Structure formats: structure tokens, C-alpha cells
Amino acid sequence: EPGAEKWMSVYEWETGVFPTTRLHALAFPCAHCEDPSCVKACTTGALYKEAEFGAVLVDQEKCQGCRACYEACPYGAPRFVSDEPGTKMSKCTMCVDRLAEGMQPACTMSCPLRAFDFGPI
Ligand code: SF4
Ligand code: SF4
């Protein structure tokens, strides 16, 4: 899907004082929050939490690109492939199509160090 490579944010930060410094990394696509602030902020009904896996998904037919979801999300998860006004939002889908086939999400399976895992917290 166009722009899918932009769905994963990787945050990096340093702690400590030289010579005992550490570099931390956090990869974050979307938390698929239990009570998602992005869904509450969306006035067109484009954002919803689907029942089977709890994924927060966007119906791009209904999306008007207002970016209220981006403002509401604490993690910057909603993405827009362009700065053009009206660009529709896209985000991590939890790979629900893969889950429906009994597979893990693509990010979990592609991490060579198995830093990712998938399931309810
Ligand atoms: S887009 Fe943000 S608020 Fe919405 S479910 Fe994902 S992490 Fe939560
Ligand atoms: S950008 Fe789309 S999904 Fe986000 S709040 Fe606006 S209409 Fe809803």
C-alpha cells in the first residue's frame, strides 16, 4: 500500500554521561489503544476500532484529511503521505489481513533480533 513504509516511527534517545552512555530505540507503529483518542476526534466516522482483533482502522472513503486524529494521538501514529490539504490519513492496520490467516504482523516477523512480539499486553 502506498506510504506503508512510513507507518513505523523509530525513536532514538541517549541517556547517561560519557563514557557510560546508552542509546535507546523504540519502534512504534500504533498502540491500537483500548479507548483511542483518534477515534473520538474523528468527526466523519472514518476511524473505528474493529471487533475481532481490536485494530484501530481508517475507512479512507470517509476520511476527509482534516488531521484531527493526528492532533489527538499522543504518539503521532496517524500518517499522511503528503502535506497537500485533504490528503487522506493512513496508519498501521495491525496487519489484520495477516492475523485473519493465522499469521503474525509483518513487523513482528521481519525483525531479525525478535525485538518485536505481538499480542494483548
Ligand atoms: S492512532 Fe494513536 S490514539 Fe489512535 S489507536 Fe493508534 S496510538 Fe492510539
Ligand atoms: S484525517 Fe480522516 S481519519 Fe483523521 S480525523 Fe480527519 S477524517 Fe478522521
PDB file of C-alpha atoms and ligand atoms in Angstrom:
ATOM      1  CA  GLU A   1       0.000   0.000   0.000  1.00  0.00           C
ATOM      2  CA  PRO A   2       1.408   3.457  -0.838  1.00  0.00           C
ATOM      3  CA  GLY A   3       3.069   5.076   2.152  1.00  0.00           C
ATOM      4  CA  ALA A   4       3.045   1.907   4.245  1.00  0.00           C
ATOM      5  CA  GLU A   5       6.771   2.239   4.844  1.00  0.00           C
ATOM      6  CA  LYS A   6       6.042   5.458   6.762  1.00  0.00           C
ATOM      7  CA  TRP A   7       3.834   3.823   9.384  1.00  0.00           C
ATOM      8  CA  MET A   8       6.626   2.815  11.728  1.00  0.00           C
ATOM      9  CA  SER A   9       8.150   5.539  13.873  1.00  0.00           C
ATOM     10  CA  VAL A  10      11.551   4.729  15.330  1.00  0.00           C
ATOM     11  CA  TYR A  11      12.503   6.999  18.225  1.00  0.00           C
ATOM     12  CA  GLU A  12      16.088   7.123  19.484  1.00  0.00           C
ATOM     13  CA  TRP A  13      17.471   8.835  22.564  1.00  0.00           C
ATOM     14  CA  GLU A  14      20.596   8.802  24.690  1.00  0.00           C
ATOM     15  CA  THR A  15      20.979   8.577  28.453  1.00  0.00           C
ATOM     16  CA  GLY A  16      23.977   8.742  30.778  1.00  0.00           C
ATOM     17  CA  VAL A  17      27.192  10.723  30.700  1.00  0.00           C
ATOM     18  CA  PHE A  18      30.261   9.779  28.681  1.00  0.00           C
ATOM     19  CA  PRO A  19      31.804   7.212  28.948  1.00  0.00           C
ATOM     20  CA  THR A  20      28.745   5.391  30.348  1.00  0.00           C
ATOM     21  CA  THR A  21      26.179   6.448  27.763  1.00  0.00           C
ATOM     22  CA  ARG A  22      23.426   4.294  26.287  1.00  0.00           C
ATOM     23  CA  LEU A  23      21.463   4.613  23.086  1.00  0.00           C
ATOM     24  CA  HIS A  24      17.831   3.553  23.349  1.00  0.00           C
ATOM     25  CA  ALA A  25      15.475   2.836  20.484  1.00  0.00           C
ATOM     26  CA  LEU A  26      11.706   2.474  20.405  1.00  0.00           C
ATOM     27  CA  ALA A  27       9.869   1.354  17.291  1.00  0.00           C
ATOM     28  CA  PHE A  28       6.223   2.379  17.415  1.00  0.00           C
ATOM     29  CA  PRO A  29       3.576   1.888  14.716  1.00  0.00           C
ATOM     30  CA  CYS A  30       0.306   2.406  16.682  1.00  0.00           C
ATOM     31  CA  ALA A  31      -0.858   1.227  20.096  1.00  0.00           C
ATOM     32  CA  HIS A  32      -4.370   0.352  18.829  1.00  0.00           C
ATOM     33  CA  CYS A  33      -5.460   1.942  22.113  1.00  0.00           C
ATOM     34  CA  GLU A  34      -8.281   0.417  24.123  1.00  0.00           C
ATOM     35  CA  ASP A  35     -10.050   3.793  24.225  1.00  0.00           C
ATOM     36  CA  PRO A  36      -8.493   5.583  21.212  1.00  0.00           C
ATOM     37  CA  SER A  37      -8.385   9.376  21.293  1.00  0.00           C
ATOM     38  CA  CYS A  38      -8.023   9.411  17.489  1.00  0.00           C
ATOM     39  CA  VAL A  39     -11.418   7.718  17.046  1.00  0.00           C
ATOM     40  CA  LYS A  40     -13.060  10.247  19.373  1.00  0.00           C
ATOM     41  CA  ALA A  41     -11.514  13.125  17.414  1.00  0.00           C
ATOM     42  CA  CYS A  42     -12.671  11.910  14.003  1.00  0.00           C
ATOM     43  CA  THR A  43     -15.975  13.587  13.169  1.00  0.00           C
ATOM     44  CA  THR A  44     -16.567  11.763   9.875  1.00  0.00           C
ATOM     45  CA  GLY A  45     -16.688   8.254  11.335  1.00  0.00           C
ATOM     46  CA  ALA A  46     -13.689   7.253   9.231  1.00  0.00           C
ATOM     47  CA  LEU A  47     -11.783   5.881  12.222  1.00  0.00           C
ATOM     48  CA  TYR A  48     -13.089   2.894  14.117  1.00  0.00           C
ATOM     49  CA  LYS A  49     -11.982   0.031  16.328  1.00  0.00           C
ATOM     50  CA  GLU A  50     -12.781  -3.278  14.678  1.00  0.00           C
ATOM     51  CA  ALA A  51     -14.180  -6.014  16.862  1.00  0.00           C
ATOM     52  CA  GLU A  52     -12.200  -9.162  16.079  1.00  0.00           C
ATOM     53  CA  PHE A  53      -8.636  -8.055  16.832  1.00  0.00           C
ATOM     54  CA  GLY A  54      -9.170  -4.594  18.332  1.00  0.00           C
ATOM     55  CA  ALA A  55      -7.323  -2.889  15.477  1.00  0.00           C
ATOM     56  CA  VAL A  56      -7.929   0.823  15.001  1.00  0.00           C
ATOM     57  CA  LEU A  57      -8.562   1.235  11.266  1.00  0.00           C
ATOM     58  CA  VAL A  58      -9.373   4.057   8.878  1.00  0.00           C
ATOM     59  CA  ASP A  59     -12.013   3.934   6.153  1.00  0.00           C
ATOM     60  CA  GLN A  60     -10.379   6.078   3.505  1.00  0.00           C
ATOM     61  CA  GLU A  61     -13.698   6.531   1.665  1.00  0.00           C
ATOM     62  CA  LYS A  62     -14.947   8.534   4.662  1.00  0.00           C
ATOM     63  CA  CYS A  63     -11.688  10.306   5.555  1.00  0.00           C
ATOM     64  CA  GLN A  64     -11.547  13.988   4.652  1.00  0.00           C
ATOM     65  CA  GLY A  65      -7.940  14.565   5.638  1.00  0.00           C
ATOM     66  CA  CYS A  66      -8.718  17.047   8.423  1.00  0.00           C
ATOM     67  CA  ARG A  67      -5.815  15.755  10.575  1.00  0.00           C
ATOM     68  CA  ALA A  68      -7.790  15.951  13.832  1.00  0.00           C
ATOM     69  CA  CYS A  69      -6.720  12.359  14.531  1.00  0.00           C
ATOM     70  CA  TYR A  70      -3.061  13.330  14.257  1.00  0.00           C
ATOM     71  CA  GLU A  71      -3.576  16.154  16.758  1.00  0.00           C
ATOM     72  CA  ALA A  72      -5.408  13.804  19.147  1.00  0.00           C
ATOM     73  CA  CYS A  73      -2.978  10.879  19.048  1.00  0.00           C
ATOM     74  CA  PRO A  74      -0.322  11.071  21.791  1.00  0.00           C
ATOM     75  CA  TYR A  75       2.116   9.093  19.638  1.00  0.00           C
ATOM     76  CA  GLY A  76       1.919  10.681  16.173  1.00  0.00           C
ATOM     77  CA  ALA A  77       0.672   7.416  14.687  1.00  0.00           C
ATOM     78  CA  PRO A  78      -1.749   8.766  12.011  1.00  0.00           C
ATOM     79  CA  ARG A  79       0.213   9.419   8.830  1.00  0.00           C
ATOM     80  CA  PHE A  80      -0.270  11.491   5.702  1.00  0.00           C
ATOM     81  CA  VAL A  81       1.773  10.703   2.622  1.00  0.00           C
ATOM     82  CA  SER A  82       1.725  14.347   1.514  1.00  0.00           C
ATOM     83  CA  ASP A  83       1.425  17.827   3.005  1.00  0.00           C
ATOM     84  CA  GLU A  84      -1.323  18.607   0.459  1.00  0.00           C
ATOM     85  CA  PRO A  85      -4.507  19.702   2.263  1.00  0.00           C
ATOM     86  CA  GLY A  86      -7.117  16.955   2.181  1.00  0.00           C
ATOM     87  CA  THR A  87      -4.607  14.098   1.953  1.00  0.00           C
ATOM     88  CA  LYS A  88      -6.282  11.094   3.467  1.00  0.00           C
ATOM     89  CA  MET A  89      -4.887   9.550   6.617  1.00  0.00           C
ATOM     90  CA  SER A  90      -3.249   6.135   6.638  1.00  0.00           C
ATOM     91  CA  LYS A  91      -1.876   4.184   9.563  1.00  0.00           C
ATOM     92  CA  CYS A  92      -0.741   0.831  10.862  1.00  0.00           C
ATOM     93  CA  THR A  93      -3.501  -1.732  10.277  1.00  0.00           C
ATOM     94  CA  MET A  94      -2.206  -4.278  12.809  1.00  0.00           C
ATOM     95  CA  CYS A  95      -1.910  -6.448   9.653  1.00  0.00           C
ATOM     96  CA  VAL A  96      -5.474  -7.676  10.281  1.00  0.00           C
ATOM     97  CA  ASP A  97      -5.429  -9.449   6.928  1.00  0.00           C
ATOM     98  CA  ARG A  98      -2.422 -11.499   8.086  1.00  0.00           C
ATOM     99  CA  LEU A  99      -3.963 -12.092  11.540  1.00  0.00           C
ATOM    100  CA  ALA A 100      -7.123 -13.431   9.897  1.00  0.00           C
ATOM    101  CA  GLU A 101      -4.940 -16.042   8.188  1.00  0.00           C
ATOM    102  CA  GLY A 102      -3.282 -17.025  11.475  1.00  0.00           C
ATOM    103  CA  MET A 103      -0.047 -15.148  10.776  1.00  0.00           C
ATOM    104  CA  GLN A 104       1.789 -12.554  12.864  1.00  0.00           C
ATOM    105  CA  PRO A 105       2.061  -8.901  11.764  1.00  0.00           C
ATOM    106  CA  ALA A 106       4.738  -8.210   9.159  1.00  0.00           C
ATOM    107  CA  CYS A 107       6.840  -6.031  11.515  1.00  0.00           C
ATOM    108  CA  THR A 108       6.980  -8.788  14.132  1.00  0.00           C
ATOM    109  CA  MET A 109       8.063 -11.370  11.598  1.00  0.00           C
ATOM    110  CA  SER A 110      10.615  -9.152   9.859  1.00  0.00           C
ATOM    111  CA  CYS A 111      12.565  -8.006  12.945  1.00  0.00           C
ATOM    112  CA  PRO A 112      15.787 -10.084  12.791  1.00  0.00           C
ATOM    113  CA  LEU A 113      16.514  -9.627  16.504  1.00  0.00           C
ATOM    114  CA  ARG A 114      12.970 -10.566  17.586  1.00  0.00           C
ATOM    115  CA  ALA A 115      12.699  -7.299  19.473  1.00  0.00           C
ATOM    116  CA  PHE A 116       9.029  -7.263  18.497  1.00  0.00           C
ATOM    117  CA  ASP A 117       6.344  -9.543  19.749  1.00  0.00           C
ATOM    118  CA  PHE A 118       2.618  -9.441  19.214  1.00  0.00           C
ATOM    119  CA  GLY A 119      -0.418  -9.981  21.424  1.00  0.00           C
ATOM    120  CA  PRO A 120      -2.503  -8.353  24.144  1.00  0.00           C
ATOM    121  CA  ILE A 121      -0.493  -6.556  26.820  1.00  0.00           C
TER     122      ILE A 121
HETATM  123  S1  SF4 B   1      -3.542   6.344  16.229  1.00  0.00           S
HETATM  124 FE1  SF4 B   1      -2.781   6.988  18.270  1.00  0.00          FE
HETATM  125  S2  SF4 B   1      -4.634   7.263  19.565  1.00  0.00           S
HETATM  126 FE2  SF4 B   1      -5.212   6.107  17.710  1.00  0.00          FE
HETATM  127  S3  SF4 B   1      -5.099   3.962  18.356  1.00  0.00           S
HETATM  128 FE3  SF4 B   1      -3.102   4.469  17.403  1.00  0.00          FE
HETATM  129  S4  SF4 B   1      -1.792   5.144  19.102  1.00  0.00           S
HETATM  130 FE4  SF4 B   1      -3.919   5.165  19.871  1.00  0.00          FE
HETATM  131  S1  SF4 B   2      -7.896  12.894   8.896  1.00  0.00           S
HETATM  132 FE1  SF4 B   2      -9.513  11.404   8.318  1.00  0.00          FE
HETATM  133  S2  SF4 B   2      -9.396   9.800   9.878  1.00  0.00           S
HETATM  134 FE2  SF4 B   2      -8.283  11.615  10.704  1.00  0.00          FE
HETATM  135  S3  SF4 B   2      -9.834  12.744  11.918  1.00  0.00           S
HETATM  136 FE3  SF4 B   2      -9.842  13.629   9.840  1.00  0.00          FE
HETATM  137  S4  SF4 B   2     -11.452  12.482   8.733  1.00  0.00           S
HETATM  138 FE4  SF4 B   2     -10.950  11.284  10.579  1.00  0.00          FE
END
